[in-house]
GROMACS .gro file of C-alpha atoms in nm:
model
  368
    1MET     CA    1  -0.996  -0.262   1.347
    2LYS     CA    2  -0.931   0.033   1.078
    3THR     CA    3  -0.835  -0.209   0.741
    4VAL     CA    4  -0.562  -0.051   0.521
    5VAL     CA    5  -0.416  -0.219   0.174
    6ILE     CA    6  -0.121  -0.173   0.047
    7PHE     CA    7  -0.051  -0.252  -0.304
    8SER     CA    8   0.290  -0.318  -0.386
    9GLY     CA    9   0.457  -0.477  -0.758
   10TYR     CA   10   0.665  -0.693  -0.550
   11ALA     CA   11   0.705  -0.825  -0.144
   12LEU     CA   12   1.004  -0.946   0.077
   13PRO     CA   13   1.137  -1.127  -0.011
   14HIS     CA   14   1.213  -1.010  -0.305
   15LEU     CA   15   1.431  -0.718  -0.209
   16GLY     CA   16   1.455  -0.420  -0.315
   17GLY     CA   17   1.408  -0.039  -0.131
   18ILE     CA   18   1.002  -0.007  -0.220
   19GLU     CA   19   0.964  -0.362  -0.055
   20ARG     CA   20   1.124  -0.310   0.288
   21TYR     CA   21   0.925  -0.017   0.271
   22VAL     CA   22   0.626  -0.153   0.273
   23ASP     CA   23   0.772  -0.425   0.495
   24ASN     CA   24   0.841  -0.157   0.779
   25LEU     CA   25   0.546   0.071   0.761
   26SER     CA   26   0.289  -0.252   0.753
   27ARG     CA   27   0.462  -0.362   1.106
   28GLU     CA   28   0.468  -0.017   1.174
   29MET     CA   29   0.083   0.053   1.155
   30LYS     CA   30   0.014  -0.303   1.309
   31ASN     CA   31   0.208  -0.244   1.562
   32LEU     CA   32   0.011   0.051   1.640
   33GLY     CA   33  -0.347  -0.151   1.631
   34TYR     CA   34  -0.455  -0.153   1.272
   35ARG     CA   35  -0.510  -0.462   1.025
   36VAL     CA   36  -0.255  -0.394   0.708
   37ILE     CA   37  -0.316  -0.622   0.384
   38ILE     CA   38  -0.033  -0.651   0.145
   39VAL     CA   39  -0.109  -0.711  -0.217
   40SER     CA   40   0.150  -0.792  -0.359
   41SER     CA   41   0.249  -1.025  -0.722
   42ASN     CA   42   0.328  -1.393  -0.688
   43TYR     CA   43   0.664  -1.399  -0.845
   44ASP     CA   44   0.764  -1.736  -0.737
   45ASN     CA   45   0.606  -2.043  -0.564
   46PHE     CA   46   0.397  -1.874  -0.252
   47GLU     CA   47   0.111  -1.956  -0.125
   48THR     CA   48  -0.197  -1.759  -0.248
   49LYS     CA   49  -0.284  -1.638   0.053
   50GLU     CA   50  -0.041  -1.608   0.379
   51ASN     CA   51  -0.075  -1.420   0.741
   52ILE     CA   52   0.291  -1.339   0.794
   53ASP     CA   53   0.337  -1.195   1.210
   54GLY     CA   54  -0.017  -1.104   1.178
   55ILE     CA   55  -0.008  -0.968   0.867
   56LEU     CA   56  -0.208  -1.111   0.573
   57ASN     CA   57  -0.027  -1.142   0.270
   58LEU     CA   58  -0.268  -1.182  -0.128
   59ARG     CA   59  -0.065  -1.235  -0.416
   60VAL     CA   60  -0.255  -1.232  -0.733
   61PRO     CA   61  -0.092  -1.472  -1.025
   62ILE     CA   62   0.140  -1.324  -1.279
   63HIS     CA   63   0.308  -1.400  -1.602
   64LYS     CA   64   0.668  -1.519  -1.610
   65LEU     CA   65   0.759  -1.284  -1.892
   66PHE     CA   66   0.936  -1.004  -1.755
   67HIS     CA   67   0.846  -1.174  -1.366
   68LYS     CA   68   1.197  -1.049  -1.260
   69ARG     CA   69   1.167  -0.700  -1.312
   70TYR     CA   70   0.795  -0.622  -1.430
   71PRO     CA   71   0.500  -0.835  -1.307
   72LEU     CA   72   0.222  -0.848  -1.532
   73ILE     CA   73  -0.083  -0.966  -1.381
   74LYS     CA   74  -0.280  -1.312  -1.492
   75ARG     CA   75  -0.645  -1.241  -1.466
   76ASN     CA   76  -0.701  -1.664  -1.423
   77LYS     CA   77  -0.941  -1.841  -1.124
   78LYS     CA   78  -0.633  -1.780  -0.862
   79PHE     CA   79  -0.693  -1.411  -0.962
   80LYS     CA   80  -1.017  -1.390  -0.872
   81ASP     CA   81  -0.955  -1.551  -0.559
   82VAL     CA   82  -0.726  -1.358  -0.445
   83MET     CA   83  -0.984  -1.025  -0.541
   84ALA     CA   84  -1.278  -1.162  -0.295
   85GLU     CA   85  -1.095  -1.262  -0.011
   86LEU     CA   86  -1.011  -0.870   0.005
   87ASP     CA   87  -1.369  -0.793  -0.076
   88LYS     CA   88  -1.402  -1.018   0.247
   89TYR     CA   89  -1.284  -0.682   0.464
   90GLU     CA   90  -1.455  -0.342   0.544
   91ILE     CA   91  -1.112  -0.142   0.420
   92ASP     CA   92  -1.089   0.224   0.524
   93ARG     CA   93  -0.742   0.370   0.297
   94ILE     CA   94  -0.555   0.194   0.000
   95ILE     CA   95  -0.179   0.307  -0.023
   96VAL     CA   96  -0.030   0.186  -0.374
   97ASN     CA   97   0.355   0.199  -0.399
   98THR     CA   98   0.463   0.373  -0.705
   99ARG     CA   99   0.291   0.499  -1.093
  100PHE     CA  100   0.431   0.207  -1.322
  101HIS     CA  101   0.398  -0.161  -1.185
  102LEU     CA  102   0.046  -0.272  -1.327
  103THR     CA  103  -0.071  -0.365  -0.912
  104SER     CA  104  -0.079  -0.016  -0.854
  105LEU     CA  105  -0.350   0.009  -1.147
  106LEU     CA  106  -0.528  -0.266  -0.997
  107GLY     CA  107  -0.509  -0.126  -0.638
  108ALA     CA  108  -0.658   0.263  -0.711
  109LYS     CA  109  -0.919   0.109  -0.956
  110TYR     CA  110  -1.058  -0.137  -0.641
  111GLY     CA  111  -0.991   0.182  -0.433
  112LYS     CA  112  -1.204   0.357  -0.691
  113LYS     CA  113  -1.510   0.134  -0.765
  114ARG     CA  114  -1.583   0.136  -0.393
  115GLY     CA  115  -1.522   0.480  -0.313
  116ILE     CA  116  -1.245   0.379  -0.131
  117PRO     CA  117  -0.951   0.656  -0.056
  118VAL     CA  118  -0.638   0.586  -0.244
  119TYR     CA  119  -0.291   0.677  -0.177
  120LEU     CA  120  -0.016   0.634  -0.418
  121ILE     CA  121   0.360   0.670  -0.317
  122GLU     CA  122   0.644   0.785  -0.551
  123HIS     CA  123   0.967   0.598  -0.466
  124GLY     CA  124   1.165   0.708  -0.782
  125SER     CA  125   1.320   1.079  -0.904
  126ASN     CA  126   1.353   0.984  -1.236
  127HIS     CA  127   1.222   0.738  -1.546
  128LEU     CA  128   1.353   0.391  -1.538
  129SER     CA  129   1.668   0.252  -1.736
  130VAL     CA  130   1.779  -0.088  -1.849
  131SER     CA  131   2.092   0.093  -1.995
  132ASN     CA  132   1.946   0.029  -2.357
  133LYS     CA  133   1.849   0.422  -2.511
  134VAL     CA  134   1.528   0.208  -2.780
  135LEU     CA  135   1.404  -0.020  -2.480
  136ASP     CA  136   1.428   0.329  -2.213
  137TYR     CA  137   1.273   0.546  -2.458
  138PHE     CA  138   0.997   0.327  -2.521
  139GLY     CA  139   0.917   0.271  -2.138
  140GLU     CA  140   0.875   0.647  -2.065
  141LYS     CA  141   0.621   0.625  -2.286
  142TYR     CA  142   0.435   0.336  -2.164
  143GLU     CA  143   0.527   0.487  -1.813
  144HIS     CA  144   0.357   0.803  -1.927
  145ALA     CA  145   0.069   0.641  -2.004
  146LEU     CA  146   0.028   0.403  -1.737
  147THR     CA  147   0.022   0.752  -1.521
  148SER     CA  148  -0.243   0.923  -1.734
  149HIS     CA  149  -0.436   0.627  -1.655
  150LEU     CA  150  -0.330   0.560  -1.337
  151LYS     CA  151  -0.453   0.905  -1.240
  152LYS     CA  152  -0.783   0.875  -1.331
  153TYR     CA  153  -0.841   0.636  -0.970
  154VAL     CA  154  -0.598   0.813  -0.670
  155ASP     CA  155  -0.702   1.091  -0.464
  156LYS     CA  156  -0.417   1.194  -0.257
  157TYR     CA  157   0.000   1.162  -0.389
  158TYR     CA  158   0.323   1.166  -0.156
  159GLY     CA  159   0.676   1.069  -0.194
  160VAL     CA  160   0.952   0.907   0.007
  161SER     CA  161   1.170   1.204  -0.028
  162GLU     CA  162   1.127   1.567  -0.182
  163ASP     CA  163   1.302   1.391  -0.516
  164ALA     CA  164   1.043   1.222  -0.536
  165CYS     CA  165   0.796   1.467  -0.516
  166ASN     CA  166   0.940   1.723  -0.771
  167TRP     CA  167   0.957   1.420  -0.934
  168GLN     CA  168   0.580   1.355  -0.989
  169LYS     CA  169   0.550   1.740  -1.166
  170HIS     CA  170   0.659   1.552  -1.488
  171PHE     CA  171   0.396   1.404  -1.505
  172LYS     CA  172   0.176   1.695  -1.408
  173ILE     CA  173   0.137   1.578  -1.013
  174ASN     CA  174   0.135   1.837  -0.784
  175SER     CA  175   0.246   1.647  -0.446
  176ASN     CA  176   0.022   1.637  -0.137
  177GLY     CA  177   0.342   1.623   0.105
  178VAL     CA  178   0.661   1.378   0.177
  179TRP     CA  179   0.585   1.030   0.392
  180TYR     CA  180   1.004   0.973   0.437
  181ASN     CA  181   1.186   0.630   0.364
  182SER     CA  182   1.260   0.582   0.708
  183ILE     CA  183   1.442   0.297   0.931
  184ASN     CA  184   1.362   0.077   1.240
  185ARG     CA  185   1.562   0.229   1.565
  186PHE     CA  186   1.785  -0.019   1.601
  187ASP     CA  187   1.851  -0.262   1.965
  188LYS     CA  188   2.036  -0.016   2.182
  189ASN     CA  189   2.274  -0.283   2.287
  190ILE     CA  190   2.446  -0.373   1.987
  191LYS     CA  191   2.771  -0.176   2.008
  192ILE     CA  192   2.883   0.051   1.748
  193THR     CA  193   3.297   0.009   1.711
  194LYS     CA  194   3.443   0.170   1.496
  195SER     CA  195   3.769   0.051   1.318
  196LYS     CA  196   4.049   0.237   1.484
  197ASP     CA  197   4.415   0.045   1.320
  198LYS     CA  198   4.209   0.090   0.964
  199THR     CA  199   3.976   0.315   0.785
  200VAL     CA  200   3.696   0.071   0.648
  201ILE     CA  201   3.523   0.246   0.372
  202LEU     CA  202   3.199   0.084   0.261
  203TYR     CA  203   2.885   0.047  -0.012
  204ALA     CA  204   2.632  -0.193   0.082
  205GLY     CA  205   2.316  -0.270  -0.152
  206ARG     CA  206   2.187  -0.401  -0.473
  207ILE     CA  207   2.544  -0.482  -0.697
  208LEU     CA  208   2.404  -0.269  -1.016
  209LYS     CA  209   2.622  -0.105  -1.263
  210GLU     CA  210   2.366   0.206  -1.209
  211LYS     CA  211   2.471   0.227  -0.866
  212GLY     CA  212   2.802   0.324  -0.929
  213ILE     CA  213   3.003   0.116  -0.757
  214GLU     CA  214   3.272   0.067  -1.029
  215ASP     CA  215   3.337   0.508  -0.965
  216LEU     CA  216   3.377   0.438  -0.583
  217ILE     CA  217   3.639   0.124  -0.681
  218ILE     CA  218   3.841   0.397  -0.909
  219ALA     CA  219   3.820   0.626  -0.654
  220PHE     CA  220   3.934   0.400  -0.359
  221ASN     CA  221   4.244   0.211  -0.569
  222LYS     CA  222   4.385   0.628  -0.618
  223LEU     CA  223   4.372   0.637  -0.264
  224SER     CA  224   4.548   0.322  -0.199
  225LYS     CA  225   4.856   0.497  -0.397
  226LYS     CA  226   4.883   0.724  -0.142
  227TYR     CA  227   4.744   0.553   0.242
  228LYS     CA  228   4.795   0.216   0.310
  229ASP     CA  229   4.536   0.144   0.553
  230LEU     CA  230   4.243   0.167   0.371
  231GLU     CA  231   3.951  -0.142   0.313
  232LEU     CA  232   3.714  -0.128   0.123
  233GLN     CA  233   3.376  -0.358   0.180
  234ILE     CA  234   3.112  -0.397  -0.068
  235ALA     CA  235   2.795  -0.585   0.073
  236GLY     CA  236   2.519  -0.718  -0.132
  237ASP     CA  237   2.411  -0.929  -0.466
  238GLY     CA  238   2.324  -0.803  -0.819
  239ASN     CA  239   2.404  -0.912  -1.131
  240PHE     CA  240   2.708  -0.689  -1.197
  241LEU     CA  241   2.859  -0.871  -0.911
  242SER     CA  242   3.072  -1.121  -1.090
  243TYR     CA  243   3.166  -0.879  -1.291
  244LEU     CA  244   3.337  -0.677  -1.017
  245LYS     CA  245   3.456  -0.892  -0.882
  246THR     CA  246   3.670  -1.072  -1.121
  247THR     CA  247   3.744  -0.694  -1.233
  248TYR     CA  248   3.885  -0.625  -0.936
  249THR     CA  249   4.127  -0.816  -0.758
  250ALA     CA  250   4.311  -0.613  -0.472
  251ASP     CA  251   4.363  -0.786  -0.158
  252ASN     CA  252   4.199  -0.434   0.079
  253ILE     CA  253   3.893  -0.532  -0.109
  254LYS     CA  254   3.624  -0.748   0.036
  255PHE     CA  255   3.298  -0.816  -0.142
  256LEU     CA  256   3.046  -0.936   0.211
  257GLY     CA  257   2.810  -1.080  -0.072
  258ARG     CA  258   2.434  -1.091   0.039
  259ASN     CA  259   2.398  -1.041   0.448
  260ASN     CA  260   2.065  -1.050   0.631
  261PHE     CA  261   1.969  -0.732   0.844
  262ASP     CA  262   2.146  -0.871   1.159
  263GLN     CA  263   2.481  -0.948   0.940
  264LEU     CA  264   2.455  -0.588   0.802
  265ILE     CA  265   2.421  -0.423   1.060
  266LYS     CA  266   2.772  -0.508   1.276
  267ILE     CA  267   2.866  -0.459   0.905
  268TYR     CA  268   2.792  -0.106   0.953
  269ALA     CA  269   2.853  -0.057   1.337
  270LYS     CA  270   3.267  -0.107   1.254
  271ALA     CA  271   3.299   0.089   0.868
  272ASN     CA  272   3.411   0.449   0.877
  273ILE     CA  273   3.248   0.607   0.585
  274PHE     CA  274   2.958   0.471   0.349
  275VAL     CA  275   2.951   0.585  -0.009
  276HIS     CA  276   2.666   0.590  -0.226
  277PRO     CA  277   2.775   0.660  -0.565
  278SER     CA  278   2.470   0.627  -0.706
  279HIS     CA  279   2.345   0.704  -1.036
  280TYR     CA  280   2.034   0.502  -1.054
  281PRO     CA  281   1.655   0.720  -0.994
  282GLU     CA  282   1.640   0.648  -0.575
  283GLY     CA  283   1.376   0.731  -0.379
  284LEU     CA  284   1.552   0.817  -0.082
  285PRO     CA  285   1.799   0.519  -0.009
  286THR     CA  286   1.762   0.308   0.304
  287CYS     CA  287   2.169   0.220   0.335
  288ILE     CA  288   2.195   0.594   0.394
  289LEU     CA  289   1.956   0.565   0.643
  290GLU     CA  290   2.118   0.287   0.791
  291ALA     CA  291   2.443   0.433   0.822
  292GLY     CA  292   2.379   0.727   0.966
  293LEU     CA  293   2.208   0.562   1.207
  294MET     CA  294   2.489   0.341   1.308
  295LYS     CA  295   2.724   0.665   1.302
  296CYS     CA  296   2.854   0.594   0.965
  297ALA     CA  297   3.029   0.976   0.773
  298VAL     CA  298   2.851   0.968   0.452
  299ILE     CA  299   2.962   1.085   0.066
  300ALA     CA  300   2.691   1.082  -0.155
  301THR     CA  301   2.498   1.115  -0.521
  302PRO     CA  302   2.269   1.359  -0.571
  303ASN     CA  303   2.003   1.104  -0.671
  304GLY     CA  304   1.744   1.040  -0.443
  305GLY     CA  305   1.682   1.372  -0.188
  306THR     CA  306   2.051   1.370  -0.019
  307LYS     CA  307   2.123   1.669  -0.121
  308TYR     CA  308   1.818   1.791   0.082
  309PHE     CA  309   1.957   1.639   0.459
  310LEU     CA  310   2.303   1.586   0.371
  311ASN     CA  311   2.468   1.936   0.424
  312GLY     CA  312   2.841   1.914   0.467
  313LYS     CA  313   2.804   1.893   0.863
  314ASN     CA  314   2.644   1.586   0.878
  315GLY     CA  315   2.726   1.434   0.463
  316ILE     CA  316   2.876   1.529   0.181
  317VAL     CA  317   2.686   1.540  -0.156
  318VAL     CA  318   2.923   1.473  -0.518
  319GLU     CA  319   2.840   1.529  -0.823
  320SER     CA  320   3.099   1.418  -1.019
  321GLN     CA  321   3.379   1.165  -0.980
  322LYS     CA  322   3.691   1.455  -0.916
  323ALA     CA  323   3.418   1.539  -0.604
  324LEU     CA  324   3.397   1.178  -0.515
  325GLU     CA  325   3.789   1.084  -0.475
  326LYS     CA  326   3.838   1.507  -0.330
  327SER     CA  327   3.554   1.433  -0.079
  328LEU     CA  328   3.660   1.064   0.027
  329GLU     CA  329   4.039   1.172   0.045
  330LYS     CA  330   3.916   1.458   0.264
  331LEU     CA  331   3.836   1.195   0.504
  332VAL     CA  332   4.058   0.961   0.542
  333LYS     CA  333   4.250   1.237   0.586
  334ASP     CA  334   4.050   1.379   0.898
  335LYS     CA  335   3.987   1.123   1.151
  336GLU     CA  336   3.830   1.310   1.391
  337LEU     CA  337   3.606   1.492   1.116
  338THR     CA  338   3.483   1.209   0.988
  339LYS     CA  339   3.368   1.105   1.344
  340LYS     CA  340   3.168   1.426   1.408
  341MET     CA  341   2.967   1.385   1.086
  342GLY     CA  342   2.893   1.039   1.199
  343GLN     CA  343   2.760   1.214   1.468
  344GLU     CA  344   2.548   1.471   1.306
  345LEU     CA  345   2.384   1.206   1.051
  346ASN     CA  346   2.317   1.024   1.347
  347LYS     CA  347   2.109   1.293   1.517
  348THR     CA  348   1.913   1.413   1.204
  349VAL     CA  349   1.822   1.034   1.106
  350VAL     CA  350   1.711   0.965   1.466
  351ASN     CA  351   1.463   1.261   1.474
  352LYS     CA  352   1.340   1.265   1.123
  353PHE     CA  353   1.414   0.941   0.969
  354THR     CA  354   1.277   0.656   1.194
  355TRP     CA  355   0.929   0.433   1.163
  356ASP     CA  356   0.768   0.511   1.397
  357VAL     CA  357   0.779   0.916   1.339
  358THR     CA  358   0.705   0.852   0.936
  359THR     CA  359   0.396   0.617   1.021
  360LYS     CA  360   0.219   0.859   1.254
  361LYS     CA  361   0.204   1.122   0.999
  362ILE     CA  362   0.110   0.886   0.727
  363LEU     CA  363  -0.148   0.793   0.933
  364GLU     CA  364  -0.248   1.149   1.011
  365ASP     CA  365  -0.228   1.218   0.687
  366MET     CA  366  -0.485   0.967   0.586
  367GLY     CA  367  -0.701   1.027   0.822
  368ILE     CA  368  -0.757   0.732   1.034
   0.00000   0.00000   0.00000
C-alpha cells in the first residue's frame, strides 16, 4: 500500500480552507486505496495519535503563544514520540501545505533527510495581513526568510489556483502546476429550491474584516431602498461578527452563525446570489465552488484566482465597491440571468473542480 503523509499547520476540527482541503484530499486518497497520515499541530487537548475514518492523525505539541493563528512547535518528548510513530511507516510521498507554517518546514526536512519526494501546495495569493503595518512588515520579512530556508528541501511546487501559482514567483519559485481547490459532489437527493418570493443574497465563510463583508452589507442596504423583496444572509463565525451584528440591525439582514456542512448546503440551495467580496489573500475559495455546485449566481472580487474561471457568463468579477453595487443590482433586476449564471457555474465546477478529478491529477503528478 502506497503511503502519503500530509503536513498542515492545522487540521479539522480547526476551521479554514486549508483544513478542508487536507481533509477532502486525504479522504479521496484513502478511498482510492492509499494509506494517508496527517501531521498537524495539537492546538487543543486532542489525542497525540488518533485514527479518524481510516486516516491516521498525528499531532505535534505547540507552544501556547500565537497558537490560535500560528503554531510554534514544542520539541519535547511528545514531539519525539510523534516523529518516532511516523518512522514506523514506509512513506512514498510527502505533501506540505503553505510556506509559512513551521509544520511545512518540519515535513520538508523530514522528507529530504529520508529521500522522500516533497511537494508543497501554495494556498494564498499575497502576504498575510493582520491589518497592522508594523506587524505586517515584519511578517513579510519572516515569510521570505522561512521560504528561502524551506526551498532547500522541497522538490516540486503547486498552487490551489493560477493566482496561487503566480504568487510563488514573488519568492523566485517556478510552480509546477495547479492542484485546484475542489469540492465533493453532493448527494443528488439534495433539492435545489431557489427562493421565488424574494431574492436571497448570501455570504458564507469566516467573518473577518478582510473578507469584505461590510462592503456587501453597504451595497445591500442601498439596494434595499429600491427593491423591497431582498434578504441578505450571512453564514459563518469570526471576530468581526459581533461588530456587524451590532452595527447592522435591519430586519432583512439575517446572521445565521456557524453551520455544519449539511446545514450550509441547504442554505446554498435556497440562495439566489452568492457574493464573495474578499480582500483577503485567498487561494481558491471553497465557498464559491460550493455556491456554484448549488447553482447560485456568483459575484466575487478577483482575490484567489476567481478571475481565471468566472468569465461573465458563469459569474461576475468586481474590483470596486461601485462595481459590486452595479453587478448586484443587475442580478436582482434580472432573475432569468441569475438563473442562467448559476447553471453555467454549476457546469464549470462539476467538470473541473471536484475532488475525484483533482485527486487523480495529484496522484498522477506525484507518480504513484
